[in-house]
């Protein structure tokens, strides 16, 4: 369970990183649309795990590697935005958020389930009467 302080810090980083990806570092990632879905911060606020949702990228793994190479630049842009609000600029660790793909996979599994039609001859009232009479 994250403390209020961690949650507040996470929201700040999420908001500011979204701005960084939208406005300042678009040239680094070839026009891919990057959104920050979740930020988890360590209790000492020294490390932030950032989960990203990526669209319009031909290869998400390559983009993730490019993000990791440019972490220093991204952290610098983040620092310029939040330096007056925080003491520590956290180390950034990027991960791909695959929850959307996972949800689509689960939906596909549910769509594939065959549910047999209800048996019209089966009367639940008769079954209950049989149980009551025993």
Tab-separated table of C-alpha atoms in Angstrom:
chain	number	residue	atom	x	y	z
A	1	UNK	CA	0.000	0.000	0.000
A	2	UNK	CA	1.443	3.301	-1.074
A	3	UNK	CA	1.420	6.226	1.321
A	4	UNK	CA	-0.369	9.480	0.473
A	5	UNK	CA	3.019	11.046	-0.161
A	6	UNK	CA	3.966	8.337	-2.671
A	7	UNK	CA	0.595	8.629	-4.405
A	8	UNK	CA	0.873	12.401	-4.698
A	9	UNK	CA	4.424	12.139	-6.018
A	10	UNK	CA	3.355	9.431	-8.502
A	11	UNK	CA	0.563	11.612	-9.873
A	12	UNK	CA	2.945	14.551	-10.266
A	13	UNK	CA	5.481	12.444	-12.165
A	14	UNK	CA	2.765	10.889	-14.316
A	15	UNK	CA	1.360	14.285	-15.284
A	16	UNK	CA	4.722	15.876	-15.995
A	17	UNK	CA	6.144	12.894	-17.891
A	18	UNK	CA	3.063	12.847	-20.086
A	19	UNK	CA	3.795	16.479	-20.952
A	20	UNK	CA	7.444	15.658	-21.618
A	21	UNK	CA	6.512	12.835	-24.007
A	22	UNK	CA	3.882	14.967	-25.759
A	23	UNK	CA	5.864	18.181	-26.166
A	24	UNK	CA	9.589	17.832	-25.650
A	25	UNK	CA	10.803	14.405	-26.724
A	26	UNK	CA	8.603	13.501	-29.687
A	27	UNK	CA	11.602	13.733	-32.045
A	28	UNK	CA	13.411	10.993	-30.115
A	29	UNK	CA	10.848	8.260	-30.744
A	30	UNK	CA	9.886	8.596	-34.381
A	31	UNK	CA	6.357	9.891	-33.940
A	32	UNK	CA	5.211	7.108	-31.624
A	33	UNK	CA	2.459	8.088	-29.231
A	34	UNK	CA	3.561	7.350	-25.666
A	35	UNK	CA	1.197	7.680	-22.735
A	36	UNK	CA	2.044	7.137	-19.088
A	37	UNK	CA	-0.470	4.667	-17.679
A	38	UNK	CA	0.933	4.122	-14.176
A	39	UNK	CA	3.781	5.344	-12.000
A	40	UNK	CA	4.918	3.449	-8.902
A	41	UNK	CA	7.348	5.221	-6.594
A	42	UNK	CA	9.600	3.645	-3.980
A	43	UNK	CA	8.992	4.653	-0.335
A	44	UNK	CA	12.102	6.872	-0.312
A	45	UNK	CA	10.947	8.538	-3.591
A	46	UNK	CA	14.305	7.689	-5.148
A	47	UNK	CA	13.045	5.374	-7.878
A	48	UNK	CA	9.999	5.547	-10.123
A	49	UNK	CA	8.745	2.620	-12.179
A	50	UNK	CA	6.896	4.043	-15.160
A	51	UNK	CA	4.460	1.881	-17.115
A	52	UNK	CA	3.899	3.129	-20.651
A	53	UNK	CA	1.255	2.476	-23.231
A	54	UNK	CA	2.599	2.846	-26.762
A	55	UNK	CA	0.731	3.400	-30.021
A	56	UNK	CA	1.880	3.975	-33.590
A	57	UNK	CA	5.158	2.198	-32.998
A	58	UNK	CA	6.180	-0.609	-35.348
A	59	UNK	CA	8.173	-2.419	-32.653
A	60	UNK	CA	7.376	-1.716	-29.016
A	61	UNK	CA	10.427	-3.535	-27.670
A	62	UNK	CA	12.771	-1.417	-29.796
A	63	UNK	CA	10.990	1.705	-28.600
A	64	UNK	CA	11.404	0.571	-24.999
A	65	UNK	CA	15.142	0.118	-25.607
A	66	UNK	CA	15.285	3.602	-27.146
A	67	UNK	CA	13.502	4.968	-24.064
A	68	UNK	CA	16.025	3.296	-21.798
A	69	UNK	CA	18.906	4.764	-23.832
A	70	UNK	CA	17.371	8.247	-23.546
A	71	UNK	CA	16.433	7.952	-19.859
A	72	UNK	CA	18.968	10.603	-18.908
A	73	UNK	CA	17.453	13.143	-21.319
A	74	UNK	CA	13.908	12.351	-20.194
A	75	UNK	CA	14.926	12.645	-16.542
A	76	UNK	CA	16.536	16.012	-17.272
A	77	UNK	CA	13.325	17.309	-18.896
A	78	UNK	CA	11.344	16.015	-15.913
A	79	UNK	CA	13.764	17.705	-13.506
A	80	UNK	CA	13.329	21.043	-15.292
A	81	UNK	CA	9.582	20.787	-14.734
A	82	UNK	CA	9.438	19.618	-11.095
A	83	UNK	CA	12.655	20.953	-9.553
A	84	UNK	CA	10.841	23.626	-7.542
A	85	UNK	CA	8.329	21.119	-6.119
A	86	UNK	CA	10.553	18.234	-5.029
A	87	UNK	CA	13.937	17.649	-3.456
A	88	UNK	CA	14.764	14.405	-5.217
A	89	UNK	CA	14.430	13.677	-8.920
A	90	UNK	CA	13.852	9.909	-8.976
A	91	UNK	CA	15.681	7.389	-11.126
A	92	UNK	CA	13.343	6.364	-13.938
A	93	UNK	CA	12.774	2.748	-14.949
A	94	UNK	CA	10.489	2.176	-17.930
A	95	UNK	CA	8.210	-0.803	-18.565
A	96	UNK	CA	5.618	-1.536	-21.218
A	97	UNK	CA	2.079	-1.667	-19.880
A	98	UNK	CA	0.450	-4.693	-21.464
A	99	UNK	CA	-2.829	-4.542	-19.559
A	100	UNK	CA	-4.808	-3.508	-22.677
A	101	UNK	CA	-3.495	-6.479	-24.653
A	102	UNK	CA	-4.151	-8.763	-21.678
A	103	UNK	CA	-7.763	-7.518	-21.416
A	104	UNK	CA	-8.267	-8.075	-25.160
A	105	UNK	CA	-6.867	-11.600	-24.799
A	106	UNK	CA	-9.263	-12.382	-21.925
A	107	UNK	CA	-12.214	-11.009	-23.940
A	108	UNK	CA	-11.211	-13.223	-26.848
A	109	UNK	CA	-11.125	-16.240	-24.527
A	110	UNK	CA	-14.581	-15.432	-23.190
A	111	UNK	CA	-15.926	-15.038	-26.720
A	112	UNK	CA	-14.665	-18.534	-27.541
A	113	UNK	CA	-16.575	-20.222	-24.715
A	114	UNK	CA	-19.442	-22.394	-25.916
A	115	UNK	CA	-22.436	-22.178	-23.583
A	116	UNK	CA	-25.014	-24.880	-24.279
A	117	UNK	CA	-28.631	-23.765	-24.594
A	118	UNK	CA	-30.943	-24.258	-21.643
A	119	UNK	CA	-32.758	-27.607	-21.536
A	120	UNK	CA	-36.458	-26.790	-21.906
A	121	UNK	CA	-37.552	-30.187	-20.542
A	122	UNK	CA	-35.725	-29.692	-17.280
A	123	UNK	CA	-37.972	-28.116	-14.636
A	124	UNK	CA	-36.208	-26.845	-11.561
A	125	UNK	CA	-39.465	-26.819	-9.563
A	126	UNK	CA	-39.758	-30.605	-9.925
A	127	UNK	CA	-36.174	-30.996	-8.764
A	128	UNK	CA	-36.819	-28.853	-5.671
A	129	UNK	CA	-39.994	-30.830	-4.831
A	130	UNK	CA	-38.039	-34.089	-5.089
A	131	UNK	CA	-35.465	-32.768	-2.623
A	132	UNK	CA	-38.145	-31.529	-0.212
A	133	UNK	CA	-39.950	-34.879	-0.220
A	134	UNK	CA	-36.840	-36.835	0.740
